[in-house]
Coordinates of C-alpha atoms in Angstrom, one line a residue:
M15 CA 8.2 99.4 -40.5
G16 CA 9.6 96.5 -42.5
A17 CA 13.0 97.1 -41.3
A18 CA 11.9 97.2 -37.6
E19 CA 10.3 93.7 -37.6
P20 CA 13.5 91.8 -38.3
V21 CA 15.3 93.9 -35.7
M22 CA 12.6 92.9 -33.1
E23 CA 12.9 89.2 -34.1
E24 CA 16.6 89.1 -33.7
Q25 CA 16.2 90.7 -30.1
G26 CA 13.6 88.1 -29.3
K27 CA 15.9 85.4 -30.4
E28 CA 18.8 86.9 -28.3
N29 CA 16.5 87.1 -25.3
G30 CA 15.3 83.4 -25.8
A31 CA 18.9 82.1 -26.1
R32 CA 20.0 84.2 -23.0
E33 CA 17.2 82.6 -21.0
E34 CA 18.0 79.2 -22.2
G35 CA 21.7 79.7 -21.3
E36 CA 20.7 80.9 -17.9
K37 CA 18.6 77.7 -17.4
E38 CA 21.3 75.5 -18.7
N39 CA 23.9 77.2 -16.3
K40 CA 21.4 76.7 -13.5
V41 CA 21.0 73.0 -14.3
N42 CA 24.8 72.6 -14.6
R43 CA 25.3 74.2 -11.2
D44 CA 22.7 72.0 -9.7
A45 CA 24.2 69.0 -11.3
K46 CA 27.6 69.9 -10.0
E47 CA 26.3 70.4 -6.4
T48 CA 24.6 67.0 -6.7
D49 CA 27.8 65.5 -8.1
K50 CA 29.7 66.9 -5.1
Q51 CA 27.1 65.5 -2.6
E52 CA 27.3 62.2 -4.4
V53 CA 31.0 62.1 -4.2
G54 CA 30.8 63.0 -0.5
I55 CA 28.4 60.1 0.1
Q56 CA 30.6 57.7 -1.8
E57 CA 33.7 58.9 0.2
K58 CA 31.9 58.2 3.4
M59 CA 30.9 54.8 2.2
V60 CA 34.5 54.1 1.3
E61 CA 35.7 55.3 4.7
N62 CA 33.3 52.9 6.4
Y63 CA 34.5 50.1 4.3
T64 CA 38.1 51.0 4.9
Q65 CA 37.5 50.7 8.7
K66 CA 36.4 47.0 8.0
E67 CA 39.8 46.2 6.4
F68 CA 38.6 45.8 2.9
H69 CA 40.8 46.8 -0.1
V70 CA 39.2 49.8 -1.5
S71 CA 40.9 49.4 -4.9
N72 CA 39.1 46.2 -5.5
L73 CA 35.6 47.5 -4.5
R74 CA 33.9 49.5 -7.1
N75 CA 30.3 49.5 -6.4
L76 CA 27.3 47.2 -5.4
N77 CA 25.5 44.8 -7.8
P78 CA 22.2 46.5 -8.9
S79 CA 20.4 43.1 -8.8
N80 CA 21.5 42.3 -5.2
P81 CA 22.6 45.3 -3.0
L82 CA 24.5 43.1 -0.7
R83 CA 26.7 41.4 -3.5
I84 CA 30.0 43.3 -4.0
V85 CA 31.2 43.6 -7.5
V86 CA 35.0 43.3 -7.9
Q87 CA 36.5 45.7 -10.5
G88 CA 33.6 46.2 -12.7
G89 CA 29.9 47.2 -12.9
R90 CA 27.8 50.3 -13.0
V91 CA 27.4 52.7 -10.2
P92 CA 24.1 52.2 -8.5
N93 CA 21.5 55.0 -8.7
I94 CA 21.8 57.1 -5.6
P95 CA 18.9 59.4 -4.7
R96 CA 19.8 62.9 -5.8
G97 CA 18.9 66.0 -3.9
P98 CA 20.3 68.9 -2.0
N99 CA 19.6 67.3 1.3
A100 CA 20.8 63.8 0.4
T101 CA 22.4 61.9 3.3
R102 CA 23.9 58.5 3.6
V103 CA 21.7 55.8 2.1
A104 CA 21.0 52.9 4.6
A105 CA 21.8 49.4 3.3
P106 CA 18.7 47.8 2.0
A107 CA 17.4 44.4 3.5
P108 CA 19.0 41.3 2.3
A109 CA 17.3 39.9 -0.7
Q110 CA 16.1 36.4 -0.2
T111 CA 16.8 33.8 -3.0
L112 CA 13.7 32.8 -4.7
S113 CA 13.3 29.2 -5.3
T114 CA 10.6 26.9 -6.6
P115 CA 8.7 25.4 -3.6
Q116 CA 9.3 21.7 -3.5
P117 CA 6.7 19.3 -2.1
P118 CA 7.5 17.9 1.3
L119 CA 9.2 14.5 1.3
N120 CA 7.2 11.7 3.0
T121 CA 8.8 10.9 6.3
L122 CA 9.7 7.3 6.9
S123 CA 9.8 7.8 10.7
S124 CA 6.2 8.8 11.5
R125 CA 5.2 8.2 15.0
A126 CA 1.5 8.7 14.6
Y127 CA -1.0 6.0 15.2
T128 CA -3.0 5.2 12.0
N129 CA -6.7 4.6 11.8
R130 CA -7.2 4.9 15.6
I131 CA -11.1 4.1 15.3
S132 CA -10.6 0.8 13.7
L133 CA -7.8 0.1 16.2
F134 CA -10.2 0.9 19.1
L135 CA -12.8 -1.3 17.4
F136 CA -10.5 -4.2 17.1
L137 CA -9.1 -4.0 20.7
L138 CA -12.8 -3.8 21.9
H139 CA -13.7 -6.8 19.7
M140 CA -10.5 -8.7 21.2
V141 CA -11.6 -7.9 24.7
A142 CA -15.0 -9.2 24.0
A143 CA -13.7 -12.3 22.0
V144 CA -11.3 -13.2 25.0
G145 CA -14.0 -12.7 27.5
L146 CA -16.4 -15.0 25.4
V147 CA -13.8 -17.6 24.7
S148 CA -12.8 -17.7 28.4
F149 CA -16.5 -18.0 29.5
L150 CA -17.2 -20.7 27.0
G151 CA -14.0 -22.6 27.7
F152 CA -15.2 -22.5 31.4
K153 CA -18.6 -23.9 30.2
A154 CA -16.9 -26.8 28.3
V155 CA -14.9 -27.7 31.4
Q156 CA -18.0 -27.4 33.6
G157 CA -19.9 -29.8 31.2
L158 CA -17.2 -32.4 31.6
L159 CA -17.6 -32.4 35.3
K160 CA -21.3 -32.9 35.2
T161 CA -23.1 -36.2 35.0
G162 CA -25.6 -37.3 32.4
D163 CA -26.1 -36.6 28.7
T164 CA -24.0 -33.4 28.7
R165 CA -20.9 -35.1 30.0
R166 CA -21.2 -38.0 27.5
K167 CA -21.8 -35.5 24.6
E168 CA -18.7 -33.4 25.4
R169 CA -16.5 -36.5 25.9
R170 CA -17.5 -37.7 22.6
I171 CA -16.7 -34.3 21.0
L172 CA -13.3 -34.3 22.8
E173 CA -12.6 -37.7 21.8
F174 CA -13.6 -37.6 18.2
W175 CA -13.7 -34.1 17.1
L176 CA -11.1 -32.1 18.9
P177 CA -8.0 -34.2 17.8
Q178 CA -8.8 -33.8 14.2
V179 CA -9.2 -30.2 14.4
E180 CA -6.0 -29.8 16.2
G181 CA -4.3 -32.2 13.8
S182 CA -5.5 -30.0 10.9
A183 CA -4.1 -26.8 12.5
I184 CA -0.7 -28.5 12.8
L185 CA -0.9 -29.9 9.3
S186 CA -1.7 -26.4 7.9
I187 CA 1.3 -24.9 9.7
I188 CA 3.6 -27.4 8.1
L189 CA 2.0 -27.0 4.7
A190 CA 2.3 -23.1 5.0
F191 CA 6.1 -23.3 5.5
V192 CA 6.3 -25.9 2.7
W193 CA 4.5 -23.6 0.3
Q194 CA 6.5 -20.5 1.1
K195 CA 9.8 -22.4 0.9
A196 CA 8.9 -24.1 -2.4
V197 CA 7.6 -20.7 -3.9
R198 CA 10.9 -18.9 -3.0
E199 CA 12.9 -21.8 -4.4
W200 CA 11.2 -22.8 -7.5
P201 CA 8.7 -20.0 -8.4
R202 CA 8.3 -21.0 -12.0
F203 CA 7.3 -24.5 -11.3
M204 CA 5.2 -23.7 -8.1
I205 CA 2.9 -21.1 -9.6
K206 CA 1.7 -23.5 -12.1
F207 CA 1.6 -26.3 -9.5
I208 CA -0.5 -24.2 -7.1
V209 CA -2.9 -23.2 -9.7
W210 CA -3.7 -26.7 -10.9
S211 CA -3.2 -28.5 -7.5
S212 CA -5.9 -26.3 -5.9
F213 CA -8.2 -27.6 -8.6
A214 CA -7.2 -31.2 -8.1
T215 CA -7.3 -31.2 -4.3
S216 CA -10.6 -29.3 -4.0
L217 CA -12.2 -31.7 -6.5
S218 CA -10.7 -34.7 -4.7
A219 CA -12.1 -33.5 -1.4
G220 CA -15.5 -32.9 -2.8
I221 CA -15.7 -36.3 -4.4
L222 CA -14.5 -38.0 -1.2
L223 CA -17.2 -36.3 0.8
L224 CA -19.8 -37.3 -1.9
C225 CA -18.7 -40.9 -1.5
F226 CA -19.7 -40.9 2.3
Q227 CA -23.4 -40.5 1.1
R228 CA -24.7 -38.5 4.0
A229 CA -26.8 -35.3 3.5
T230 CA -24.3 -33.2 5.5
T231 CA -21.3 -34.4 3.7
D232 CA -23.0 -34.2 0.4
G233 CA -23.7 -30.6 0.9
V234 CA -20.0 -29.7 1.6
G235 CA -18.8 -32.0 -1.3
I236 CA -21.1 -30.3 -3.8
A237 CA -19.7 -26.9 -2.6
L238 CA -16.1 -28.0 -3.1
I239 CA -16.8 -29.6 -6.5
G240 CA -18.5 -26.4 -7.7
F241 CA -15.5 -24.3 -6.4
A242 CA -13.2 -26.8 -8.3
I243 CA -14.9 -26.2 -11.6
G244 CA -14.6 -22.4 -11.2
N245 CA -10.9 -22.9 -10.2
G246 CA -10.3 -24.9 -13.3
L247 CA -11.8 -22.3 -15.5
Y248 CA -9.6 -19.7 -13.7
A249 CA -6.5 -21.8 -14.2
C250 CA -7.2 -21.8 -18.0
W251 CA -7.9 -18.1 -18.0
V252 CA -4.6 -17.1 -16.3
A253 CA -2.4 -19.7 -18.0
Q254 CA -0.6 -17.0 -20.1
R255 CA 0.0 -14.8 -17.0
V256 CA 2.1 -17.4 -15.2
G257 CA 5.4 -16.6 -16.9
F258 CA 5.4 -12.9 -16.1
C259 CA 4.1 -13.6 -12.5
A260 CA 7.0 -16.2 -12.0
K261 CA 9.5 -13.4 -13.3
I262 CA 8.2 -10.9 -10.8
F263 CA 8.4 -13.5 -8.0
I264 CA 12.1 -13.9 -8.8
K265 CA 12.9 -10.4 -8.9
S266 CA 11.0 -9.6 -5.7
F267 CA 12.7 -12.3 -3.8
E268 CA 16.3 -10.9 -4.5
P269 CA 16.3 -8.6 -1.3
V270 CA 15.1 -11.4 1.0
S271 CA 18.6 -13.1 1.3
K272 CA 19.9 -9.8 2.9
F273 CA 17.5 -10.2 5.9
P274 CA 17.9 -13.7 7.4
D275 CA 15.4 -13.0 10.2
L276 CA 12.6 -11.7 7.8
N277 CA 10.5 -14.8 8.6
Q278 CA 10.4 -14.3 12.3
P279 CA 7.1 -12.2 12.4
T280 CA 5.5 -15.2 10.4
Y281 CA 6.7 -17.7 13.1
W282 CA 5.3 -15.5 15.8
M283 CA 2.0 -15.0 14.1
L284 CA 1.5 -18.7 13.3
G285 CA 2.4 -19.6 16.9
I286 CA -0.1 -17.2 18.3
G287 CA -2.7 -18.3 15.8
F288 CA -2.2 -22.0 16.7
M289 CA -2.6 -21.2 20.5
W290 CA -5.7 -19.0 19.8
I291 CA -7.3 -21.6 17.7
S292 CA -6.9 -24.2 20.4
L293 CA -8.7 -22.0 22.8
W294 CA -11.2 -21.2 20.3
V295 CA -12.0 -24.7 19.4
L296 CA -12.7 -25.3 23.2
A297 CA -15.0 -22.4 23.1
V298 CA -17.0 -23.9 20.3
I299 CA -17.5 -27.1 22.4
G300 CA -18.6 -25.0 25.3
A301 CA -21.1 -23.1 23.0
L302 CA -22.9 -26.2 22.4
N303 CA -24.1 -26.3 25.9
F304 CA -25.1 -22.6 26.0
Y305 CA -28.0 -20.5 24.6
F306 CA -28.3 -20.1 20.8
P307 CA -25.3 -22.3 19.8
P308 CA -25.6 -21.6 16.1
L309 CA -25.4 -17.7 16.5
I310 CA -22.5 -17.9 19.0
I311 CA -20.7 -20.3 16.7
I312 CA -21.1 -17.9 13.8
A313 CA -19.9 -15.0 15.9
L314 CA -16.8 -17.1 16.8
I315 CA -16.1 -17.8 13.2
L316 CA -16.3 -14.2 12.2
S317 CA -14.1 -13.2 15.1
L318 CA -11.4 -15.8 14.2
A319 CA -11.5 -14.8 10.5
W320 CA -10.9 -11.1 11.4
T321 CA -8.3 -12.0 13.9
A322 CA -6.4 -14.3 11.5
E323 CA -6.5 -11.7 8.8
V324 CA -5.0 -9.1 11.1
M325 CA -2.2 -11.5 12.0
R326 CA -1.5 -11.9 8.4
N327 CA -1.4 -8.2 7.7
V328 CA 0.8 -7.7 10.7
A329 CA 3.4 -10.0 9.1
N330 CA 2.6 -8.4 5.7
L331 CA 3.3 -4.9 7.2
T332 CA 6.5 -6.0 8.8
V333 CA 8.1 -7.5 5.7
S334 CA 6.7 -4.5 3.7
R335 CA 8.5 -2.1 5.9
V336 CA 11.8 -3.9 5.7
I337 CA 11.7 -4.4 1.9
S338 CA 10.3 -0.9 1.0
L339 CA 13.0 0.8 2.9
Y340 CA 15.6 -1.2 1.2
Y341 CA 14.1 -0.2 -2.2
L342 CA 13.3 3.4 -1.4
R343 CA 16.4 4.4 0.7
G344 CA 18.9 1.5 0.5
M345 CA 18.5 0.9 4.3
Q346 CA 18.8 -2.5 6.1
S347 CA 16.2 -2.3 8.7
N348 CA 15.8 -4.2 11.9
T349 CA 13.0 -6.7 11.5
Q350 CA 12.3 -6.7 15.2
F351 CA 11.7 -2.9 15.2
C352 CA 9.6 -3.1 12.2
F353 CA 7.5 -5.9 13.7
H354 CA 7.0 -3.8 17.0
R355 CA 5.9 -0.7 14.6
A356 CA 3.4 -3.1 12.8
M357 CA 1.9 -4.2 16.1
T358 CA 1.6 -0.7 17.5
L359 CA 1.6 2.3 15.1
N360 CA 0.2 0.6 12.1
L361 CA -2.1 -1.9 13.8
G362 CA -5.2 0.2 13.1
S363 CA -4.5 0.2 9.4
A364 CA -4.1 -3.6 9.5
C365 CA -7.4 -3.9 11.3
L366 CA -9.3 -1.7 8.9
G367 CA -7.7 -3.3 5.7
S368 CA -8.3 -6.9 7.2
L369 CA -12.0 -5.9 7.5
F370 CA -12.6 -4.4 4.1
V371 CA -10.1 -5.5 1.7
P372 CA -11.3 -9.2 1.4
T373 CA -14.8 -8.0 1.0
I374 CA -14.0 -5.4 -1.7
E375 CA -11.7 -7.7 -3.7
T376 CA -14.4 -10.4 -3.6
M377 CA -17.2 -8.1 -4.8
R378 CA -14.8 -6.7 -7.4
I379 CA -14.1 -10.2 -8.7
I380 CA -17.8 -11.0 -8.8
A381 CA -18.6 -7.8 -10.7
R382 CA -15.9 -8.6 -13.2
G383 CA -17.2 -12.1 -13.7
L384 CA -20.7 -10.8 -14.4
N385 CA -19.2 -8.5 -17.1
L386 CA -17.6 -11.4 -18.8
L387 CA -21.2 -12.9 -19.4
E388 CA -22.2 -10.6 -22.4
G389 CA -25.7 -11.9 -22.9
E390 CA -28.3 -10.4 -25.1
D391 CA -30.0 -8.7 -22.2
E392 CA -28.9 -5.2 -22.5
F393 CA -30.5 -4.3 -19.1
M394 CA -28.7 -7.0 -17.3
F395 CA -25.3 -6.1 -18.7
S396 CA -26.1 -2.4 -17.7
C397 CA -26.6 -3.6 -14.2
A398 CA -23.4 -5.6 -14.2
H399 CA -21.5 -2.7 -15.7
C400 CA -22.9 -0.3 -13.1
C401 CA -21.8 -2.7 -10.4
L402 CA -18.3 -2.9 -11.9
R403 CA -18.0 0.9 -12.0
V404 CA -19.0 1.1 -8.4
M405 CA -16.6 -1.5 -7.2
E406 CA -13.7 0.1 -9.2
S407 CA -14.4 3.3 -7.6
I408 CA -14.5 1.7 -4.1
F409 CA -11.3 -0.3 -4.9
R410 CA -9.4 2.9 -5.4
Y411 CA -10.0 3.9 -1.8
G412 CA -9.4 0.4 -0.4
N413 CA -7.0 -2.1 -1.9
G414 CA -4.3 -4.4 -0.7
W415 CA -1.5 -2.4 -2.4
A416 CA -1.9 0.2 0.3
Y417 CA 0.1 -1.8 3.0
V418 CA 3.4 -0.9 1.4
Q419 CA 2.8 2.9 1.9
I420 CA 1.3 2.2 5.3
A421 CA 4.4 0.4 6.3
A422 CA 6.9 2.8 4.8
Y423 CA 5.4 6.2 5.4
G424 CA 2.9 5.5 8.2
K425 CA -0.1 6.7 6.2
G426 CA -3.7 5.8 6.9
F427 CA -5.4 3.0 5.0
V428 CA -7.7 5.1 2.7
E429 CA -4.9 7.7 2.0
A430 CA -2.4 5.1 1.2
S431 CA -4.8 3.2 -1.1
E432 CA -5.7 6.3 -3.1
Q433 CA -2.1 7.6 -3.5
T434 CA -0.8 4.1 -4.4
W435 CA -3.5 3.7 -7.1
E436 CA -2.5 7.3 -8.3
M437 CA 1.0 6.2 -8.7
F438 CA 0.0 3.2 -10.8
E439 CA -2.0 5.4 -13.0
R440 CA 0.9 7.9 -13.3
Q441 CA 3.3 5.2 -14.3
Q442 CA 0.5 3.5 -16.6
M443 CA 0.8 0.4 -14.6
E444 CA -3.0 -0.4 -14.2
P445 CA -3.0 -3.1 -16.9
I446 CA -0.2 -5.0 -15.2
V447 CA -1.6 -4.5 -11.7
D448 CA -5.1 -5.8 -12.8
S449 CA -3.5 -8.8 -14.4
D450 CA -1.3 -9.6 -11.4
I451 CA -2.2 -13.1 -9.9
T452 CA -0.1 -12.8 -6.8
S453 CA -3.3 -12.5 -4.5
A454 CA -4.8 -15.4 -6.3
I455 CA -1.8 -17.6 -5.7
G456 CA -2.0 -16.8 -2.0
F457 CA -5.7 -17.4 -2.0
L458 CA -5.4 -20.8 -3.9
T459 CA -2.4 -21.9 -1.6
G460 CA -4.8 -21.6 1.3
V461 CA -7.6 -23.4 -0.6
C462 CA -5.1 -26.2 -1.5
S463 CA -4.0 -26.5 2.2
G464 CA -7.6 -26.5 3.3
S465 CA -8.6 -29.2 0.7
I466 CA -5.6 -31.4 1.9
C467 CA -6.8 -31.0 5.6
V468 CA -10.2 -32.0 4.5
L469 CA -8.9 -35.2 2.8
V470 CA -7.0 -36.1 5.9
T471 CA -9.4 -35.2 8.7
A472 CA -12.5 -36.4 6.8
S473 CA -11.1 -39.8 6.4
W474 CA -10.0 -40.0 9.9
T475 CA -13.2 -38.8 11.3
W476 CA -15.3 -41.2 9.1
A477 CA -13.3 -44.1 10.5
E478 CA -13.8 -43.0 14.1
H479 CA -17.2 -41.2 14.4
K480 CA -19.3 -40.7 11.1
S481 CA -21.7 -38.1 12.5
F482 CA -18.9 -35.5 12.9
T483 CA -17.5 -35.8 9.5
A484 CA -19.1 -32.8 7.9
T485 CA -18.4 -30.4 10.8
V486 CA -14.8 -31.6 11.1
S487 CA -14.4 -31.1 7.4
L488 CA -15.6 -27.6 7.3
M489 CA -13.6 -26.7 10.4
A490 CA -10.3 -28.3 9.0
F491 CA -10.8 -26.4 5.6
F492 CA -11.3 -23.1 7.5
I493 CA -8.3 -23.5 9.8
G494 CA -6.1 -24.7 7.0
Y495 CA -6.9 -21.8 4.8
L496 CA -6.4 -19.2 7.5
L497 CA -3.0 -20.5 8.8
T498 CA -1.6 -21.0 5.3
R499 CA -2.5 -17.5 4.3
I500 CA -0.6 -16.3 7.4
G501 CA 2.4 -18.3 6.2
M502 CA 2.3 -16.9 2.6
A503 CA 2.4 -13.3 3.8
L504 CA 6.2 -13.0 2.9
P505 CA 5.9 -13.8 -0.8
H506 CA 2.7 -11.5 -1.1
A507 CA 4.5 -8.6 0.7
C508 CA 7.8 -9.0 -1.5
V509 CA 5.7 -8.7 -4.8
S510 CA 3.6 -5.7 -3.5
C511 CA 6.8 -3.8 -2.5
Y512 CA 8.3 -4.5 -5.9
Y513 CA 5.4 -3.0 -7.7
V514 CA 4.6 -0.1 -5.4
C515 CA 8.3 1.0 -4.9
Y516 CA 8.7 0.9 -8.7
A517 CA 5.8 3.0 -9.2
D518 CA 7.2 5.4 -6.6
N519 CA 10.6 5.7 -8.3
P520 CA 11.1 3.9 -11.5
Q521 CA 14.6 5.3 -12.0
N522 CA 15.8 3.4 -8.9
R523 CA 19.0 1.4 -9.7
L524 CA 17.5 -1.6 -8.0
F525 CA 14.9 -2.1 -10.7
D526 CA 15.4 -3.3 -14.2
N527 CA 13.2 -2.9 -17.3
T528 CA 10.9 -5.9 -16.6
I529 CA 7.8 -3.8 -15.8
Q530 CA 8.6 -1.2 -18.5
N531 CA 9.0 -3.8 -21.0
R532 CA 5.7 -5.4 -20.1
I533 CA 3.9 -2.0 -20.3
E534 CA 5.3 -1.5 -23.8
L535 CA 4.4 -4.9 -24.8
I536 CA 0.8 -4.4 -23.7
K537 CA 0.7 -1.0 -25.5
S538 CA 1.9 -2.4 -28.7
G539 CA -0.6 -5.3 -28.7
G540 CA 2.0 -7.9 -28.6
D541 CA 0.7 -9.4 -25.4
N542 CA -1.8 -12.1 -26.0
V543 CA -3.2 -12.2 -22.5
V544 CA -6.9 -12.0 -22.3
P545 CA -7.6 -8.4 -20.9
T546 CA -9.1 -8.1 -17.3
P547 CA -12.7 -6.7 -17.5
R548 CA -12.7 -3.0 -16.5
V549 CA -15.2 -0.1 -16.7
P550 CA -15.3 0.6 -20.4
V551 CA -18.3 -0.9 -22.1
P552 CA -17.8 -3.7 -24.8
R553 CA -18.1 -2.6 -28.4
R554 CA -21.4 -4.4 -29.1
F555 CA -23.0 -2.2 -26.6
T556 CA -21.5 1.1 -27.7
V557 CA -23.4 1.2 -31.1

């Protein structure tokens, strides 16, 4: 028995080896058949390539990562499906190149009308204003043809009131061009001169009206003196910002020389403004002989303010379009085409911005002024801080910097405001933008022209007809301010384009390190400028 067991084990091993050998032979036969089929497939593929006049000797196989890319003299044989019924494998579909999706570029040739609702409201307002002015002008002419007190009253107004108002309009247009030319030629001197001359002229106008010793003139004089005091404090506050503002003016005026006709939109707007004011003054005379004269005159004043602001922003958009395309694309645009675009496609944004930007900026300035008064009353400071936070939030969605993107890309006013402020935050430019005094320079220029008009017309009217002195003074100041702001649209637009286009592309070769050096100086604490009040709470209230 012991001898039989080894014999059986040897037989079992031989049987297992024989079975394994048969399996291996079977696998080899299958592999050979598969290899033959594979060779046949490759031969068919080579024949097809030969029909297309390719050099077979240079074609080895397909790239495994891209089946359509031919590998010349090298590479591995692609895995071909194996099987007894294998047929020619169809060429796979072309593989598309994967790429990171890029955000769409903003188009510079948008043909869509922006802010159509505000455009409709402004056009509706203009239709009503033209109708009202025409009707009241007819009433003024009708009053001159009547007999009695009405005729005598209107003749006195035409003789002693109308010439002074028209004279103030002409004087303000002349001053507007003088201010603009002087700022472009001598920015360093003119910025200081405007800041302090607005204080001096408004104070002088107030004192002059007080010297007339009438109740009406005293009220206007006190208002001008109060404004002059605030203006003087502001001049002291921004004294250290004047140098950088002058540097920005100089840099932003560099492209202006490349566009000789860049001032033409300003000429058109001032001409239209002068003609409209002439009709508007006649309508004010007619309103005196109609129902509810105070309400009608207030409505006419608000209408003129909105219309003049829209005219200013049309000139602003035209200049912004020309200058921004030069910065962003290196293009020299046609000023007339840009003016036509501002009067049509972007007019709705100009109307909306003209309605809200002055109000938002005024409330923002008031809120910041209240935050400077850090009294002991914590409740009052909390209210002022809350108002500042609200105004800063509103300012993000409605600010004057938006006109550059409206002009360049044809965006709506709110969208342009938000995206422009996001660019400022991305480039860490908020301290520079907050401390910029370009808008203040334009405002103070208008105040200075208005005060000069008051000095001239008030003296003239006091010598001719004393009872009209207060009303003529107010009208002259208002008209002088509005027309001068239109004339100063070009410098304001140039500075806005410089800031916004830099924030859009700081690596542009047209920009130097002026803004970047200023940012680094502010971060390092080397800037001695008093910071502009913002949302963060002062240290004394954080304990």
